[in-house]
Every structure is written in C-alpha cells, then in structure tokens.
mmCIF file of C-alpha atoms in Angstrom:
data_model
loop_
_atom_site.group_PDB
_atom_site.id
_atom_site.type_symbol
_atom_site.label_atom_id
_atom_site.label_comp_id
_atom_site.label_asym_id
_atom_site.label_seq_id
_atom_site.Cartn_x
_atom_site.Cartn_y
_atom_site.Cartn_z
ATOM 1 C CA MET A 1 -81.961 39.165 69.923
ATOM 2 C CA ASN A 2 -84.187 41.828 68.141
ATOM 3 C CA ALA A 3 -83.862 40.996 64.309
ATOM 4 C CA SER A 4 -85.748 44.173 63.133
ATOM 5 C CA ARG A 5 -83.525 46.098 63.022
ATOM 6 C CA THR A 6 -79.357 45.948 62.769
ATOM 7 C CA HIS A 7 -76.485 48.239 63.893
ATOM 8 C CA SER A 8 -72.804 48.148 63.083
ATOM 9 C CA LEU A 9 -71.329 46.305 65.910
ATOM 10 C CA THR A 10 -69.278 50.132 66.072
ATOM 11 C CA GLU A 11 -72.738 50.882 67.146
ATOM 12 C CA LEU A 12 -74.150 48.362 68.831
ATOM 13 C CA TYR A 13 -70.829 48.110 71.992
ATOM 14 C CA ARG A 14 -71.133 51.154 74.427
ATOM 15 C CA GLY A 15 -69.591 51.772 77.848
ATOM 16 C CA ASP A 16 -66.159 52.042 78.714
ATOM 17 C CA HIS A 17 -64.186 49.124 77.501
ATOM 18 C CA TRP A 18 -65.593 49.990 73.919
ATOM 19 C CA THR A 19 -64.912 53.314 73.442
ATOM 20 C CA GLN A 20 -60.567 52.674 74.062
ATOM 21 C CA ALA A 21 -61.312 49.305 72.103
ATOM 22 C CA ARG A 22 -61.976 51.661 68.571
ATOM 23 C CA ARG A 23 -59.000 53.613 69.708
ATOM 24 C CA LEU A 24 -56.705 50.929 69.574
ATOM 25 C CA ARG A 25 -56.416 51.343 65.606
ATOM 26 C CA ASP A 26 -54.953 55.032 66.613
ATOM 27 C CA ALA A 27 -52.245 53.147 68.740
ATOM 28 C CA ALA A 28 -52.170 50.619 66.794
ATOM 29 C CA ALA A 29 -51.749 53.247 63.306
ATOM 30 C CA LYS A 30 -49.591 55.368 65.825
ATOM 31 C CA ALA A 31 -46.884 52.704 66.293
ATOM 32 C CA GLY A 32 -46.351 51.862 62.483
ATOM 33 C CA PHE A 33 -48.859 48.458 61.837
ATOM 34 C CA GLU A 34 -52.168 49.174 60.077
ATOM 35 C CA ALA A 35 -55.105 46.958 61.760
ATOM 36 C CA ASP A 36 -58.329 45.521 61.622
ATOM 37 C CA LEU A 37 -60.352 45.807 65.083
ATOM 38 C CA TRP A 38 -62.548 42.048 66.129
ATOM 39 C CA VAL A 39 -65.362 41.519 68.375
ATOM 40 C CA ALA A 40 -65.155 38.336 70.245
ATOM 41 C CA SER A 41 -68.825 37.950 71.154
ATOM 42 C CA ALA A 42 -70.895 35.672 72.938
ATOM 43 C CA GLY A 43 -73.893 36.202 70.668
ATOM 44 C CA LEU A 44 -72.263 35.730 67.403
ATOM 45 C CA GLY A 45 -68.693 34.846 67.473
ATOM 46 C CA LEU A 46 -65.309 36.711 65.759
ATOM 47 C CA GLN A 47 -66.349 39.155 63.909
ATOM 48 C CA PRO A 48 -65.479 42.415 62.558
ATOM 49 C CA VAL A 49 -66.263 45.398 63.891
ATOM 50 C CA SER A 50 -67.850 47.216 60.929
ATOM 51 C CA ALA A 51 -70.317 43.961 60.822
ATOM 52 C CA ALA A 52 -73.704 44.659 61.421
ATOM 53 C CA ALA A 53 -76.347 42.849 63.903
ATOM 54 C CA PRO A 54 -79.429 43.493 66.141
ATOM 55 C CA SER A 55 -79.450 44.083 69.622
ATOM 56 C CA TYR A 56 -78.787 41.358 71.607
ATOM 57 C CA ALA A 57 -77.334 40.310 75.200
ATOM 58 C CA ALA A 58 -75.248 37.844 75.920
ATOM 59 C CA THR A 59 -71.453 36.732 77.995
ATOM 60 C CA PHE A 60 -69.563 33.915 79.129
ATOM 61 C CA SER A 61 -69.315 35.743 82.526
ATOM 62 C CA THR A 62 -70.799 33.438 84.594
ATOM 63 C CA ARG A 63 -73.438 34.708 87.471
ATOM 64 C CA HIS A 64 -74.705 36.940 85.249
ATOM 65 C CA ALA A 65 -78.029 37.519 83.853
ATOM 66 C CA ASP A 66 -77.049 37.683 80.267
ATOM 67 C CA SER A 67 -75.436 34.734 80.730
ATOM 68 C CA VAL A 68 -75.349 32.052 77.854
ATOM 69 C CA THR A 69 -74.456 28.977 80.153
ATOM 70 C CA THR A 70 -72.915 28.441 84.212
ATOM 71 C CA THR A 71 -69.988 25.956 82.954
ATOM 72 C CA ALA A 72 -66.199 26.794 81.246
ATOM 73 C CA GLU A 73 -67.292 23.132 79.115
ATOM 74 C CA GLY A 74 -70.394 24.792 78.922
ATOM 75 C CA SER A 75 -68.521 28.140 76.658
ATOM 76 C CA THR A 76 -66.077 26.075 75.285
ATOM 77 C CA GLN A 77 -69.188 23.860 72.932
ATOM 78 C CA TRP A 78 -71.119 27.354 72.894
ATOM 79 C CA TRP A 79 -68.263 29.504 70.989
ATOM 80 C CA SER A 80 -67.630 26.412 68.873
ATOM 81 C CA HIS A 81 -71.102 25.927 67.963
ATOM 82 C CA LEU A 82 -71.191 29.982 67.753
ATOM 83 C CA GLN A 83 -68.181 30.225 65.398
ATOM 84 C CA GLY A 84 -68.976 27.157 62.709
ATOM 85 C CA GLY A 85 -72.255 29.009 62.133
ATOM 86 C CA ALA A 86 -72.248 32.930 62.413
ATOM 87 C CA GLY A 87 -68.107 33.666 63.077
ATOM 88 C CA ARG A 88 -66.695 35.346 59.775
ATOM 89 C CA ALA A 89 -62.893 34.115 60.811
ATOM 90 C CA THR A 90 -61.348 32.372 63.067
ATOM 91 C CA LEU A 91 -57.843 33.231 65.632
ATOM 92 C CA GLN A 92 -56.024 31.117 63.456
ATOM 93 C CA GLU A 93 -56.960 32.914 59.713
ATOM 94 C CA LEU A 94 -56.453 35.982 61.315
ATOM 95 C CA GLY A 95 -53.059 34.916 62.953
ATOM 96 C CA LYS A 96 -51.888 33.466 59.124
ATOM 97 C CA ALA A 97 -52.435 37.434 58.097
ATOM 98 C CA GLY A 98 -50.274 38.630 60.340
ATOM 99 C CA PRO A 99 -49.286 40.068 63.714
ATOM 100 C CA VAL A 100 -52.266 38.990 66.477
ATOM 101 C CA LEU A 101 -52.953 41.571 69.463
ATOM 102 C CA MET A 102 -55.991 39.863 71.138
ATOM 103 C CA VAL A 103 -57.975 40.982 74.593
ATOM 104 C CA LEU A 104 -59.557 38.500 76.760
ATOM 105 C CA SER A 105 -60.888 38.623 80.169
ATOM 106 C CA GLU A 106 -60.519 34.794 81.892
ATOM 107 C CA VAL A 107 -64.435 33.768 81.147
ATOM 108 C CA TYR A 108 -63.188 34.558 77.277
ATOM 109 C CA ALA A 109 -59.686 32.677 76.908
ATOM 110 C CA LYS A 110 -61.035 30.002 78.927
ATOM 111 C CA ALA A 111 -64.542 29.551 75.514
ATOM 112 C CA MET A 112 -61.692 30.251 72.789
ATOM 113 C CA GLU A 113 -58.548 28.083 74.474
ATOM 114 C CA ALA A 114 -58.560 25.688 71.019
ATOM 115 C CA GLU A 115 -58.820 28.611 68.504
ATOM 116 C CA LEU A 116 -55.702 30.438 70.944
ATOM 117 C CA ARG A 117 -53.902 27.271 70.477
ATOM 118 C CA ALA A 118 -54.345 26.925 67.037
ATOM 119 C CA VAL A 119 -53.159 30.620 66.525
ATOM 120 C CA ALA A 120 -50.745 30.658 68.567
ATOM 121 C CA ALA A 121 -49.235 27.274 65.961
ATOM 122 C CA VAL A 122 -49.679 30.012 62.846
ATOM 123 C CA ALA A 123 -49.295 33.812 63.821
ATOM 124 C CA SER A 124 -45.548 35.097 62.742
ATOM 125 C CA GLU A 125 -46.768 37.148 66.859
ATOM 126 C CA ALA A 126 -48.964 36.948 69.324
ATOM 127 C CA LEU A 127 -50.176 39.660 72.144
ATOM 128 C CA LEU A 128 -52.732 38.466 74.651
ATOM 129 C CA PHE A 129 -53.605 41.334 77.224
ATOM 130 C CA GLY A 130 -55.913 39.457 80.295
ATOM 131 C CA GLY A 131 -56.229 35.735 79.043
ATOM 132 C CA VAL A 132 -55.958 33.117 81.994
ATOM 133 C CA ASP A 133 -53.425 30.882 81.172
ATOM 134 C CA GLU A 134 -49.639 30.298 79.284
ATOM 135 C CA ILE A 135 -49.695 28.988 75.821
ATOM 136 C CA ALA A 136 -46.456 28.666 73.862
ATOM 137 C CA GLY A 137 -46.369 31.110 71.523
ATOM 138 C CA ILE A 138 -48.124 33.669 72.370
ATOM 139 C CA GLN A 139 -46.877 36.614 74.899
ATOM 140 C CA ARG A 140 -49.013 36.920 77.697
ATOM 141 C CA VAL A 141 -48.971 40.193 79.609
ATOM 142 C CA PRO A 142 -51.918 39.004 82.411
ATOM 143 C CA ALA A 143 -53.894 42.118 83.806
ATOM 144 C CA ASP A 144 -51.845 44.130 86.440
ATOM 145 C CA ALA A 145 -55.074 46.659 88.545
ATOM 146 C CA GLY A 146 -51.876 48.361 89.801
ATOM 147 C CA LEU A 147 -52.176 50.473 86.986
ATOM 148 C CA ARG A 148 -55.425 51.338 86.963
ATOM 149 C CA ARG A 149 -54.321 54.927 88.865
ATOM 150 C CA THR A 150 -51.731 55.869 85.801
ATOM 151 C CA LEU A 151 -54.070 54.088 83.157
ATOM 152 C CA GLY A 152 -57.272 55.623 84.003
ATOM 153 C CA GLY A 153 -60.916 54.175 83.759
ATOM 154 C CA THR A 154 -62.896 51.089 85.125
ATOM 155 C CA LEU A 155 -61.590 47.581 85.827
ATOM 156 C CA THR A 156 -63.526 46.383 82.945
ATOM 157 C CA SER A 157 -60.885 48.433 80.257
ATOM 158 C CA LEU A 158 -58.186 48.027 81.955
ATOM 159 C CA ASN A 159 -56.773 45.204 79.697
ATOM 160 C CA VAL A 160 -57.700 47.490 76.480
ATOM 161 C CA ARG A 161 -56.248 50.558 78.417
ATOM 162 C CA MET A 162 -52.514 48.237 79.017
ATOM 163 C CA ALA A 163 -52.858 47.215 75.717
ATOM 164 C CA ALA A 164 -53.014 51.043 73.956
ATOM 165 C CA SER A 165 -50.315 51.315 76.544
ATOM 166 C CA TRP A 166 -48.275 48.597 74.681
ATOM 167 C CA LEU A 167 -48.491 49.582 71.247
ATOM 168 C CA HIS A 168 -46.729 53.244 72.571
ATOM 169 C CA HIS A 169 -43.890 51.009 73.968
ATOM 170 C CA CYS A 170 -43.276 49.676 69.610
ATOM 171 C CA ARG A 171 -41.110 51.704 68.522
ATOM 172 C CA ASP A 172 -38.983 48.853 66.345
ATOM 173 C CA GLY A 173 -42.562 47.293 63.668
ATOM 174 C CA GLU A 174 -42.547 44.328 65.825
ATOM 175 C CA LEU A 175 -45.153 43.510 68.143
ATOM 176 C CA THR A 176 -43.486 41.260 70.241
ATOM 177 C CA SER A 177 -40.054 42.173 70.219
ATOM 178 C CA THR A 178 -37.453 42.468 73.327
ATOM 179 C CA ALA A 179 -37.194 46.078 72.593
ATOM 180 C CA THR A 180 -40.898 46.542 73.154
ATOM 181 C CA SER A 181 -41.804 44.218 75.603
ATOM 182 C CA ASP A 182 -38.360 45.452 77.911
ATOM 183 C CA SER A 183 -39.677 49.141 77.513
ATOM 184 C CA TRP A 184 -43.515 48.387 78.487
ATOM 185 C CA LYS A 185 -42.101 46.489 81.930
ATOM 186 C CA ARG A 186 -40.049 48.953 83.010
ATOM 187 C CA TRP A 187 -42.639 50.996 82.577
ATOM 188 C CA ALA A 188 -44.658 48.831 84.611
ATOM 189 C CA ALA A 189 -42.483 48.022 87.052
ATOM 190 C CA GLY A 190 -42.582 52.125 88.109
ATOM 191 C CA GLU A 191 -46.330 52.785 87.169
ATOM 192 C CA SER A 192 -48.393 50.034 89.373
ATOM 193 C CA ARG A 193 -49.634 50.942 92.910
ATOM 194 C CA PRO A 194 -51.440 48.522 94.916
ATOM 195 C CA GLU A 195 -55.077 49.625 95.022
ATOM 196 C CA GLN A 196 -57.345 50.368 98.400
ATOM 197 C CA HIS A 197 -60.701 50.016 97.855
ATOM 198 C CA ASN A 198 -62.483 52.953 99.973
ATOM 199 C CA ARG A 199 -65.053 53.310 98.286
ATOM 200 C CA GLN A 200 -67.529 56.305 98.466
ATOM 201 C CA PRO A 201 -70.562 55.619 99.116
ATOM 202 C CA MET A 202 -73.774 57.405 97.685
ATOM 203 C CA THR A 203 -76.858 58.544 98.441
ATOM 204 C CA ASP A 204 -80.236 56.899 96.808
ATOM 205 C CA GLU A 205 -80.739 59.758 94.553
ATOM 206 C CA GLN A 206 -77.284 59.808 93.469
ATOM 207 C CA VAL A 207 -77.553 56.094 92.740
ATOM 208 C CA ALA A 208 -80.548 56.654 91.053
ATOM 209 C CA ALA A 209 -79.215 59.203 89.043
ATOM 210 C CA PHE A 210 -75.801 56.582 87.959
ATOM 211 C CA ILE A 211 -78.005 54.054 86.694
ATOM 212 C CA ARG A 212 -80.580 56.590 84.590
ATOM 213 C CA LYS A 213 -77.416 57.606 83.296
ATOM 214 C CA GLN A 214 -75.569 54.274 82.723
ATOM 215 C CA THR A 215 -79.043 52.282 80.934
ATOM 216 C CA ALA A 216 -79.809 55.657 78.348
ATOM 217 C CA SER A 217 -75.878 55.402 77.093
ATOM 218 C CA GLN A 218 -75.953 51.457 77.274
ATOM 219 C CA PRO A 219 -79.624 50.328 76.345
ATOM 220 C CA GLY A 220 -80.288 47.009 77.055
ATOM 221 C CA ILE A 221 -77.223 46.768 80.184
ATOM 222 C CA SER A 222 -77.855 44.534 83.418
ATOM 223 C CA ARG A 223 -77.967 45.202 86.798
ATOM 224 C CA THR A 224 -75.248 43.248 87.632
ATOM 225 C CA ARG A 225 -73.020 45.150 84.948
ATOM 226 C CA LEU A 226 -74.350 48.160 86.632
ATOM 227 C CA LEU A 227 -73.521 47.484 90.028
ATOM 228 C CA ARG A 228 -70.221 46.026 88.811
ATOM 229 C CA ALA A 229 -69.959 49.840 86.458
ATOM 230 C CA LEU A 230 -70.535 51.669 90.049
ATOM 231 C CA ARG A 231 -67.761 49.838 91.850
ATOM 232 C CA ASP A 232 -65.221 49.944 90.114
ATOM 233 C CA GLU A 233 -65.834 53.828 89.841
ATOM 234 C CA GLY A 234 -64.673 53.389 93.254
ATOM 235 C CA ARG A 235 -68.127 53.943 94.782
ATOM 236 C CA ALA A 236 -70.373 51.656 96.759
ATOM 237 C CA CYS A 237 -73.451 50.283 97.254
ATOM 238 C CA GLU A 238 -74.928 47.079 98.456
ATOM 239 C CA GLN A 239 -76.335 45.198 96.334
ATOM 240 C CA SER A 240 -79.957 44.050 97.824
ATOM 241 C CA ARG A 241 -79.690 47.579 97.834
ATOM 242 C CA PHE A 242 -78.358 48.808 94.853
ATOM 243 C CA ALA A 243 -81.416 46.254 93.180
ATOM 244 C CA ASN A 244 -84.526 47.725 94.777
ATOM 245 C CA LEU A 245 -83.152 51.195 93.707
ATOM 246 C CA TYR A 246 -82.795 50.074 90.642
ATOM 247 C CA LYS A 247 -86.217 48.254 90.797
ATOM 248 C CA LYS A 248 -87.402 51.921 91.715
ATOM 249 C CA THR A 249 -85.957 53.878 89.588
ATOM 250 C CA MET A 250 -86.512 51.424 86.095
ATOM 251 C CA GLY A 251 -90.291 51.214 86.999
ATOM 252 C CA GLU A 252 -90.262 47.698 88.156
ATOM 253 C CA PRO A 253 -92.029 45.797 89.671
#
C-alpha cells in the first residue's frame, strides 16, 4: 500500500465491475429499497464504499500477480485476520439491519464462507449472485454467461449486472419473494444464450492501444487482469505475445 495519499473507495475502484456496482444503489432505490454499498476487499476487509484508503493491490484470485494467497484455506485465514483488524462490519451485522444483496466471485465467497453462514442465520432476506456453494438461508443465483449478450459488459461485471436486473423485477418491496424470483427466472430463461468464443484477432498496435487506455483508467492493474479484460471483450491475443507487448508498451525490461 502507498500510505502517502488516501482516496475514497468510490474513486479508488475502477473498471466495468465497479461502475455497475455503483449503479446498484439507483436500481435498489427504484425497487423501493434504501441501500448502502459495501466493498469486500482482500486488502481492507468489509468497508463502506465511502471509506478512504491508500492505493493498494490485493486479490483472492489465484494465479494472479497481486494474489494474497495460493490456497482457499489461506484466503479464509487472511479474510478472518483482515476483518479482525480493519473491517468496519461483518456480514452478520449488516444482515441484522435488513435485507442483504451480495455479489461475490467463487474465490471471494470461499474466503468469506464463515461470514456467509453467519449472515444466513440472522438476515430477514439474503440474496447472493455468483458464489460457489448453496447455503441454507441464502438464495443463490449462479453466474450465467449466457445472459451476457443481453446484459452486456465483460464477464467480470456479469454478476453485478445480473443483480441489477433482479432489482428491476422487484415489485413488492421484498428482495427474495416468490413473485420476484419467478419473474426474474422466466426472464433469464428467455434471454440466456450459449456463448461462442470467436474472438477477434488484434494487431500489435491495437493491443498496445488497449494496454495504454486501460492502464490510464485503472492505475496499478496487473497484466493478468488486463489480458482477461481484453478476452472478455471478445478479442484475441496469445498470452506470451500479450506479455511481450505489455512490457514494450509499459517500458519494462
């Protein structure tokens, strides 16, 4: 971390996923909910998006340059330590205050499994998009790549876009009512289409332009995440070629 300057998490987090996450509050308001947005951070624990923090790089995603651990057990221990020292709240505390809508990847859900089970025991309504396991007391909606054609965006923002779509189907003031669930499932069944990965080849100049644009808008983003973002947009570049172009574009030896 660089402690010389702090930023609000709203400013610190960039990219399609967080752009869509910030819009969730508007979608929740239109559905009749008064919502607060919280961040599950591998560097900070559970924080309100209004909190301030220095720039940092940390993730639970494996095979990543900024990964804080290489095992699921390590991620669980890391999250527990973070929450004990820096977390502003637990999921259980948030669940006691009202309905909870969560958007988590598989690796983050695994790291936070103990908290997910704790919130399931107390929340009046708990809804999870993504995740990895079914937990009694939490209604889980697994990621469906077939919805990306309709919802748009990259795979990294798919779960949060699905969550916003769910909120558009809430009409009765309840997050997980049968009416809302049935309405969304009917819509999703009609819209889901299998994806075909026919990625578009790129020239060296196009790859370099992509790298410059993304690193300017997301300072500190790793090379691995950049390649994933490029492929999520339906474009093709072999890994070793991308690595060489990245080093050349960024002036690395």
